[in-house]
Amino acid sequence: MTSLTMFLPKLEFCLGEVIQGRLQVIAPKPQKMRGVRLHVRGTEMARFTVDVQVRNHHHHSTGPNRAGANECHTNTTTQQEVRTEKNEFLNMKVNLFGADIGSKEEMILSPGTYIYPFEFQVPYGGLPSFRSDVGSIYYSIKAYIEVPGFFKFDIKCKKDFAVLLFNDVSVPLPPVLAAPRTKKTSKSPSIGSGTIELQVDMPNGYAQSGGAVSFRVTATNKSSKNVRGIVYYVMSKTTAAAQGCNKQLAKRVLTGKDAHTVAKGEVWAQDITAPVAGGVSPRFQGPLLSRPYTPRGGLDLAGARALAVWLPPAGLP
């Protein structure tokens, strides 16, 4: 039987990267076919639970020895049902050998061993690989020999591969990520007490999973209250939106506090570097799944946090 073996240099690639590989075909005897093809797919799948009302009917007989008329009772119960919805954002076919894709032309592949090199580019506008309880984003590449005729099955092999935002820190950052960011805000701790001004400066809008995020906090205390410290955290909210449902899975990926006290009338500035846990998924936005990051910082006013929104990083690959 004809066999296919696919060779890839690795199983992790970046958006925009060109994937080069080869396909080995071993045909021990003549193989009727239309061509040797590749099929590359990228899919996002949203998973969510909905409450479904189920009506239950119960029948029983009345009278002596249950020989009387039948009575029907109905009650309604609520059950949870898991639903999924898929969106295929990448669907690309490549012809390696034979008739054009869609053609009905047939040919015979002579016995032998064949090597078909191939390459294709992962689109820059694609989504990074992702898996969570609310859904997943995954990629696959299938090689197959299109076999003509009824009750004939294509000969195929398949590999899954992962797609990342960036390869490593040596990759130059796009201008939108490399640009510095600044956010200013003010807050009054109580009526008539004056204001506290908070400014957060970030050297860029980018943080790497397993690396660190750096920012500078400047607090100007124009109030009559003392500030006990600077608090900060980054919240990630993965959203699955499909079939009229919207489910969010939120968690903090970074949190911390600088305990310096800012006295009334004082201007205080501090450079803060906070570690980002490894394995953090990047920011993305798809028709079904999205994962933004919302960094927030603020002042701890005698235990009451006056939060100021940061400019969110453009990505956490």
Coordinates of N, CA and C in Angstrom, one line a residue, residues 82-277:
V82 N -23.0 21.3 27.1 CA -21.7 21.8 26.6 C -21.9 22.0 25.1
R83 N -21.6 23.2 24.6 CA -21.7 23.5 23.2 C -20.4 24.0 22.7
T84 N -20.2 23.8 21.4 CA -18.9 24.3 20.8 C -19.3 25.0 19.5
E85 N -18.4 25.9 19.1 CA -18.5 26.5 17.8 C -17.2 26.7 17.2
K86 N -17.0 26.5 15.9 CA -15.7 26.6 15.3 C -15.6 27.6 14.2
N87 N -14.5 28.2 14.0 CA -14.2 29.2 13.0 C -12.9 28.8 12.3
E88 N -12.9 28.5 11.1 CA -11.7 28.2 10.3 C -11.1 29.4 9.7
F89 N -10.1 30.0 10.3 CA -9.5 31.3 9.8 C -8.4 31.1 8.8
L90 N -7.9 29.8 8.7 CA -6.9 29.5 7.7 C -7.3 28.2 7.0
N91 N -7.4 28.2 5.7 CA -7.8 27.1 4.9 C -7.1 27.2 3.6
M92 N -5.9 26.5 3.5 CA -5.1 26.7 2.3 C -4.7 25.3 1.8
K93 N -4.8 25.1 0.5 CA -4.4 23.9 -0.2 C -3.3 24.2 -1.2
V94 N -2.3 23.3 -1.2 CA -1.1 23.4 -2.1 C -1.0 22.1 -2.9
N95 N -0.8 22.3 -4.2 CA -0.6 21.1 -5.1 C 0.8 20.8 -5.2
L96 N 1.3 19.6 -4.8 CA 2.7 19.3 -4.9 C 3.0 18.6 -6.2
F97 N 2.0 17.8 -6.7 CA 2.3 17.1 -8.0 C 0.9 16.6 -8.5
G98 N 0.8 16.6 -9.9 CA -0.4 16.1 -10.5 C -1.3 17.2 -11.0
A99 N -2.5 16.8 -11.3 CA -3.5 17.7 -11.9 C -3.8 18.9 -10.9
D100 N -4.3 20.0 -11.4 CA -4.7 21.1 -10.5 C -5.7 20.7 -9.6
I101 N -5.7 21.3 -8.4 CA -6.8 21.0 -7.4 C -8.1 21.3 -8.0
G102 N -9.0 20.4 -7.9 CA -10.4 20.6 -8.4 C -10.6 19.9 -9.8
S103 N -9.5 19.5 -10.4 CA -9.5 18.9 -11.7 C -9.9 17.4 -11.5
K104 N -10.6 16.9 -12.5 CA -11.0 15.5 -12.5 C -10.1 14.6 -13.3
E105 N -9.0 15.2 -13.8 CA -8.0 14.5 -14.6 C -7.3 13.4 -13.7
E106 N -7.1 12.2 -14.2 CA -6.5 11.1 -13.5 C -5.2 10.7 -14.1
M107 N -4.3 10.1 -13.3 CA -3.0 9.7 -13.7 C -2.5 8.5 -12.9
I108 N -1.4 7.9 -13.3 CA -0.9 6.8 -12.6 C 0.5 7.2 -12.0
L109 N 0.7 7.0 -10.7 CA 2.0 7.2 -10.1 C 2.8 5.9 -10.1
S110 N 3.9 5.8 -10.8 CA 4.6 4.6 -11.0 C 5.3 4.2 -9.7
P111 N 5.5 2.9 -9.5 CA 6.2 2.4 -8.3 C 7.5 3.1 -8.1
G112 N 7.8 3.4 -6.8 CA 9.0 4.1 -6.5 C 8.9 4.9 -5.2
T113 N 10.0 5.6 -4.9 CA 10.0 6.5 -3.7 C 10.2 7.9 -4.2
Y114 N 9.3 8.8 -3.8 CA 9.3 10.2 -4.3 C 9.5 11.1 -3.1
I115 N 10.2 12.2 -3.3 CA 10.4 13.3 -2.3 C 9.8 14.6 -2.9
Y116 N 8.8 15.2 -2.2 CA 8.2 16.4 -2.7 C 8.5 17.5 -1.6
P117 N 9.4 18.4 -1.9 CA 9.7 19.6 -1.0 C 8.5 20.5 -1.1
F118 N 8.2 21.2 0.0 CA 7.1 22.2 0.0 C 7.5 23.3 1.0
E119 N 6.8 24.5 0.8 CA 7.0 25.6 1.7 C 5.7 26.4 1.6
F120 N 5.4 27.0 2.7 CA 4.2 28.0 2.7 C 4.5 28.9 3.9
Q121 N 3.8 30.0 3.9 CA 4.0 31.0 5.0 C 2.8 31.1 5.9
V122 N 3.1 31.1 7.2 CA 2.0 31.3 8.2 C 1.6 32.8 8.1
P123 N 0.3 33.0 7.8 CA -0.1 34.4 7.7 C 0.2 35.3 8.9
Y124 N 0.6 36.5 8.7 CA 0.9 37.5 9.8 C -0.4 37.8 10.5
G125 N -1.5 37.7 9.9 CA -2.8 38.1 10.5 C -3.5 36.9 11.2
G126 N -2.8 35.8 11.4 CA -3.4 34.6 12.0 C -3.4 34.8 13.5
L127 N -3.8 33.7 14.2 CA -3.9 33.7 15.7 C -2.9 32.8 16.3
P128 N -2.4 33.1 17.4 CA -1.4 32.2 18.1 C -2.1 31.0 18.7
S129 N -1.4 29.9 18.8 CA -1.9 28.7 19.4 C -2.3 28.9 20.8
F130 N -3.4 28.3 21.2 CA -3.9 28.6 22.6 C -4.9 27.4 23.0
R131 N -4.8 27.1 24.3 CA -5.7 26.1 24.9 C -6.2 26.5 26.2
S132 N -7.5 26.4 26.5 CA -8.0 26.8 27.8 C -9.4 26.1 28.0
D133 N -10.0 26.3 29.1 CA -11.3 25.6 29.4 C -12.4 26.2 28.5
V134 N -12.2 27.5 28.0 CA -13.2 28.1 27.2 C -13.0 27.9 25.7
G135 N -11.9 27.3 25.3 CA -11.7 27.1 23.9 C -10.2 26.9 23.5
S136 N -10.0 26.8 22.2 CA -8.6 26.5 21.8 C -8.4 27.1 20.4
I137 N -7.1 27.3 20.1 CA -6.7 27.7 18.7 C -5.6 26.7 18.3
Y138 N -5.8 26.1 17.2 CA -4.9 25.0 16.8 C -4.7 25.0 15.3
Y139 N -3.5 24.5 14.9 CA -3.1 24.4 13.5 C -2.8 23.0 13.1
S140 N -3.0 22.6 11.9 CA -2.6 21.3 11.4 C -2.3 21.4 9.9
I141 N -1.5 20.4 9.5 CA -1.1 20.3 8.0 C -1.3 18.8 7.6
K142 N -2.1 18.6 6.6 CA -2.4 17.3 6.1 C -1.8 17.1 4.7
A143 N -1.1 16.0 4.5 CA -0.7 15.7 3.2 C -1.5 14.5 2.7
Y144 N -1.9 14.5 1.5 CA -2.8 13.4 1.0 C -2.6 13.2 -0.5
I145 N -2.8 12.0 -0.9 CA -3.0 11.6 -2.3 C -4.4 11.5 -2.6
E146 N -4.9 12.3 -3.6 CA -6.3 12.3 -4.0 C -6.6 11.1 -4.9
V147 N -7.4 10.2 -4.4 CA -7.6 9.0 -5.1 C -9.0 9.1 -5.7
P148 N -9.2 8.9 -7.0 CA -10.5 9.1 -7.7 C -11.3 7.8 -7.5
G149 N -12.6 7.9 -7.8 CA -13.5 6.8 -7.8 C -14.4 6.7 -6.6
F150 N -15.6 6.0 -6.7 CA -16.4 5.8 -5.6 C -15.8 4.7 -4.7
F151 N -16.1 4.9 -3.4 CA -15.6 4.0 -2.3 C -14.1 3.9 -2.3
K152 N -13.5 4.9 -2.8 CA -12.0 5.0 -2.7 C -11.7 6.1 -1.7
F153 N -10.7 5.8 -0.9 CA -10.3 6.8 0.2 C -8.9 7.4 -0.1
D154 N -8.8 8.7 0.2 CA -7.5 9.3 0.0 C -6.5 8.7 1.0
I155 N -5.3 8.7 0.5 CA -4.2 8.2 1.3 C -3.6 9.5 2.0
K156 N -3.5 9.5 3.3 CA -3.1 10.8 4.0 C -2.3 10.6 5.2
C157 N -1.6 11.7 5.6 CA -1.0 11.7 6.9 C -1.1 13.2 7.4
K158 N -1.0 13.4 8.7 CA -1.3 14.7 9.3 C -0.4 15.0 10.5
K159 N 0.0 16.2 10.6 CA 0.8 16.7 11.7 C 0.1 18.0 12.3
D160 N 0.1 18.1 13.6 CA -0.3 19.3 14.3 C 0.9 20.2 14.6
F161 N 0.8 21.5 14.5 CA 1.9 22.3 14.8 C 1.4 23.6 15.6
A162 N 2.3 24.2 16.3 CA 1.9 25.4 17.1 C 2.5 26.6 16.4
V163 N 1.7 27.7 16.7 CA 2.1 29.0 16.1 C 2.2 30.0 17.3
L164 N 3.4 30.7 17.3 CA 3.7 31.7 18.3 C 3.7 33.1 17.7
L165 N 3.6 34.1 18.6 CA 3.7 35.5 18.1 C 5.1 35.8 17.6
F166 N 6.1 35.6 18.5 CA 7.4 35.9 18.1 C 8.3 34.8 18.4
N167 N 9.4 34.7 17.7 CA 10.4 33.6 17.9 C 11.2 33.7 19.2
D168 N 11.8 34.8 19.4 CA 12.6 35.1 20.6 C 12.8 36.6 20.7
V169 N 13.5 37.0 21.8 CA 13.7 38.5 22.0 C 14.6 39.1 21.0
S170 N 15.3 38.3 20.2 CA 16.1 38.9 19.1 C 15.4 39.4 17.9
V171 N 14.1 39.0 17.8 CA 13.3 39.5 16.7 C 12.9 40.9 16.9
P172 N 13.2 41.8 16.0 CA 12.9 43.2 16.2 C 11.4 43.5 16.4
L173 N 11.1 44.3 17.4 CA 9.7 44.6 17.7 C 9.1 45.5 16.7
P174 N 7.8 45.3 16.3 CA 7.1 46.2 15.4 C 7.0 47.6 16.1
P175 N 6.9 48.7 15.4 CA 6.9 50.0 16.0 C 5.8 50.2 17.0
V176 N 4.6 49.6 16.7 CA 3.5 49.8 17.7 C 3.8 49.2 19.0
L177 N 4.7 48.1 19.1 CA 5.1 47.5 20.3 C 6.3 48.2 21.0
A178 N 7.2 48.7 20.1 CA 8.4 49.3 20.6 C 8.2 50.7 21.2
A179 N 7.1 51.4 20.8 CA 6.9 52.8 21.3 C 6.7 52.9 22.8
P180 N 7.2 53.9 23.4 CA 7.0 54.1 24.9 C 5.5 54.5 25.1
R181 N 5.1 54.2 26.3 CA 3.7 54.5 26.7 C 3.6 55.3 28.0
T182 N 2.7 56.2 28.1 CA 2.6 57.0 29.4 C 1.1 57.2 29.7
K183 N 0.8 57.1 31.0 CA -0.6 57.3 31.4 C -0.6 58.1 32.7
K184 N -1.4 59.2 32.7 CA -1.5 60.0 33.9 C -3.0 60.0 34.4
T185 N -3.1 60.1 35.7 CA -4.4 60.1 36.3 C -4.3 60.8 37.7
S186 N -5.4 61.2 38.2 CA -5.4 61.8 39.5 C -6.6 61.3 40.3
K187 N -6.5 61.3 41.6 CA -7.6 60.8 42.5 C -7.6 61.5 43.8
S188 N -8.8 61.8 44.2 CA -9.0 62.4 45.5 C -9.3 61.4 46.6
P189 N -8.5 61.2 47.6 CA -8.7 60.2 48.6 C -10.0 60.4 49.4
S190 N -10.4 61.6 49.6 CA -11.6 61.9 50.3 C -12.0 63.4 49.9
I191 N -13.3 63.7 50.2 CA -13.8 65.0 49.8 C -13.0 66.1 50.6
G192 N -12.5 67.1 49.8 CA -11.8 68.2 50.3 C -10.4 67.9 50.8
S193 N -9.9 66.8 50.4 CA -8.5 66.4 50.9 C -7.4 66.7 49.9
G194 N -7.8 67.2 48.7 CA -6.8 67.4 47.7 C -6.7 66.2 46.8
T195 N -5.7 66.2 45.9 CA -5.6 65.1 45.0 C -4.2 64.4 45.0
I196 N -4.2 63.2 44.5 CA -2.9 62.5 44.4 C -2.8 62.2 42.9
E197 N -1.7 62.6 42.3 CA -1.4 62.4 40.9 C -0.5 61.2 40.7
L198 N -0.9 60.3 39.7 CA -0.1 59.1 39.5 C 0.2 59.1 38.0
Q199 N 1.5 58.8 37.7 CA 1.9 58.7 36.3 C 2.7 57.4 36.2
V200 N 2.3 56.6 35.1 CA 3.0 55.3 34.8 C 3.6 55.4 33.5
D201 N 4.9 55.2 33.4 CA 5.6 55.2 32.1 C 6.2 53.8 31.8
M202 N 5.9 53.3 30.6 CA 6.4 52.0 30.2 C 7.3 52.3 29.0
P203 N 8.5 51.6 28.9 CA 9.4 51.8 27.8 C 8.9 51.3 26.5
N204 N 8.0 50.3 26.6 CA 7.3 49.8 25.3 C 6.0 49.1 25.8
G205 N 5.3 48.5 24.8 CA 4.1 47.9 25.1 C 4.2 46.4 25.0
Y206 N 5.3 45.8 25.4 CA 5.6 44.4 25.1 C 6.2 43.8 26.4
A207 N 5.7 42.6 26.7 CA 6.3 41.8 27.8 C 6.4 40.4 27.3
Q208 N 7.5 39.7 27.7 CA 7.7 38.3 27.2 C 7.3 37.3 28.3
S209 N 6.7 36.2 27.9 CA 6.4 35.2 28.9 C 7.7 34.6 29.4
G210 N 7.8 34.5 30.7 CA 9.0 34.1 31.4 C 10.0 35.2 31.6
G211 N 9.7 36.4 31.1 CA 10.6 37.5 31.3 C 10.1 38.5 32.4
A212 N 10.1 39.7 32.0 CA 9.7 40.7 33.0 C 9.1 41.9 32.3
V213 N 8.3 42.7 33.1 CA 7.7 43.9 32.6 C 8.2 45.0 33.5
S214 N 8.7 46.1 32.8 CA 9.3 47.2 33.6 C 8.4 48.5 33.4
F215 N 8.3 49.3 34.4 CA 7.6 50.5 34.3 C 8.1 51.4 35.5
R216 N 7.9 52.7 35.3 CA 8.3 53.7 36.3 C 7.0 54.4 36.8
V217 N 6.9 54.4 38.1 CA 5.7 55.1 38.7 C 6.1 56.4 39.4
T218 N 5.4 57.5 39.1 CA 5.7 58.7 39.7 C 4.4 59.2 40.4
A219 N 4.5 59.4 41.7 CA 3.4 59.8 42.5 C 3.6 61.1 43.1
T220 N 2.7 62.0 42.9 CA 2.7 63.4 43.5 C 1.6 63.5 44.4
N221 N 1.9 63.6 45.7 CA 0.9 63.7 46.7 C 0.5 65.1 47.1
K222 N -0.6 65.6 46.5 CA -1.1 67.0 46.8 C -2.2 67.0 47.7
S223 N -2.4 65.8 48.4 CA -3.5 65.7 49.4 C -3.0 65.9 50.8
S224 N -4.0 65.8 51.7 CA -3.6 65.8 53.1 C -3.5 64.5 53.7
K225 N -3.4 63.4 52.9 CA -3.3 62.0 53.3 C -2.0 61.5 52.9
N226 N -1.5 60.5 53.7 CA -0.3 59.8 53.3 C -0.7 58.5 52.5
V227 N 0.2 58.2 51.6 CA 0.0 57.0 50.7 C 0.9 55.9 51.2
R228 N 0.3 54.7 51.4 CA 1.1 53.6 52.0 C 1.9 52.9 51.0
G229 N 1.5 52.9 49.7 CA 2.3 52.1 48.8 C 1.7 52.1 47.4
I230 N 2.4 51.5 46.4 CA 1.9 51.4 45.1 C 1.5 49.9 44.9
V231 N 0.3 49.7 44.3 CA -0.1 48.3 44.0 C -0.3 48.2 42.5
Y232 N -0.1 47.0 42.0 CA -0.2 46.8 40.5 C -0.5 45.4 40.3
Y233 N -1.2 45.1 39.2 CA -1.5 43.8 38.7 C -1.8 43.8 37.2
V234 N -1.7 42.6 36.6 CA -2.1 42.5 35.2 C -3.2 41.4 35.2
M235 N -4.3 41.7 34.7 CA -5.4 40.7 34.6 C -5.6 40.3 33.2
S236 N -5.7 39.0 33.0 CA -6.0 38.4 31.7 C -7.4 37.8 31.7
K237 N -8.2 38.2 30.7 CA -9.6 37.7 30.6 C -9.8 37.0 29.2
T238 N -9.9 35.7 29.2 CA -10.1 35.0 28.0 C -11.6 34.9 27.8
T239 N -12.1 35.4 26.6 CA -13.5 35.4 26.3 C -13.9 34.5 25.2
A240 N -14.9 33.7 25.4 CA -15.5 32.9 24.3 C -16.8 33.4 24.0
A241 N -17.0 33.9 22.8 CA -18.3 34.5 22.4 C -18.8 33.7 21.2
A242 N -19.9 33.0 21.3 CA -20.5 32.2 20.2 C -21.9 31.9 20.5
Q243 N -22.8 31.8 19.5 CA -24.2 31.4 19.6 C -24.9 32.2 20.7
G244 N -24.6 33.5 20.7 CA -25.3 34.3 21.7 C -24.8 34.2 23.1
C245 N -23.8 33.4 23.4 CA -23.3 33.2 24.7 C -21.9 33.9 24.8
N246 N -21.6 34.4 26.0 CA -20.4 35.0 26.3 C -19.8 34.6 27.6
K247 N -18.7 33.9 27.6 CA -18.1 33.3 28.8 C -16.7 33.9 29.0
Q248 N -16.4 34.3 30.2 CA -15.0 34.8 30.5 C -14.3 33.9 31.5
L249 N -13.1 33.8 31.3 CA -12.2 33.1 32.2 C -11.1 34.0 32.6
A250 N -11.1 34.6 33.8 CA -10.1 35.6 34.2 C -9.2 35.1 35.2
K251 N -7.9 35.6 35.1 CA -6.9 35.3 36.1 C -5.9 36.4 36.1
R252 N -5.2 36.5 37.3 CA -4.1 37.5 37.4 C -2.8 36.8 37.0
V253 N -2.1 37.4 36.0 CA -0.8 36.8 35.6 C 0.4 37.5 36.2
L254 N 0.1 38.6 36.9 CA 1.2 39.4 37.5 C 0.6 40.2 38.6
T255 N 1.2 40.2 39.8 CA 0.7 41.1 40.9 C 1.8 41.5 41.8
G256 N 1.7 42.6 42.4 CA 2.7 43.0 43.3 C 2.4 44.3 44.0
K257 N 3.3 44.8 44.9 CA 3.2 46.0 45.7 C 4.5 46.5 46.1
D258 N 4.7 47.8 46.0 CA 5.9 48.5 46.5 C 5.4 49.3 47.8
A259 N 6.0 48.9 48.9 CA 5.5 49.4 50.2 C 6.0 50.8 50.6
H260 N 6.7 51.5 49.7 CA 7.1 52.9 50.1 C 5.9 53.8 50.4
T261 N 6.1 54.6 51.4 CA 5.1 55.5 51.9 C 5.4 56.9 51.2
V262 N 4.4 57.5 50.6 CA 4.5 58.8 50.0 C 3.7 59.8 50.9
A263 N 4.5 60.6 51.5 CA 3.9 61.5 52.5 C 3.2 62.7 51.8
K264 N 2.4 63.3 52.5 CA 1.7 64.5 51.9 C 2.7 65.5 51.5
G265 N 2.5 66.1 50.2 CA 3.4 67.1 49.7 C 4.6 66.5 49.0
E266 N 4.8 65.2 49.0 CA 6.0 64.5 48.5 C 5.8 64.1 47.0
V267 N 6.9 64.2 46.3 CA 6.9 63.6 44.9 C 7.8 62.4 44.9
W268 N 7.3 61.3 44.6 CA 8.1 60.1 44.7 C 8.1 59.3 43.4
A269 N 9.2 58.8 42.9 CA 9.3 58.0 41.7 C 10.0 56.7 42.0
Q270 N 9.6 55.7 41.3 CA 10.2 54.4 41.5 C 10.2 53.5 40.2
D271 N 11.3 52.9 39.9 CA 11.4 52.0 38.8 C 11.0 50.6 39.3
I272 N 10.1 50.0 38.7 CA 9.6 48.7 39.1 C 9.8 47.7 38.0
T273 N 10.3 46.5 38.3 CA 10.4 45.4 37.4 C 9.7 44.2 38.0
A274 N 8.7 43.7 37.3 CA 8.0 42.5 37.8 C 8.1 41.3 36.9
P275 N 8.3 40.1 37.5 CA 8.4 39.0 36.6 C 7.1 38.5 36.0
V276 N 7.1 38.0 34.8 CA 6.0 37.5 34.1 C 6.1 36.0 34.1
A277 N 5.1 35.3 34.5 CA 5.2 33.8 34.6 C 5.4 33.2 33.2

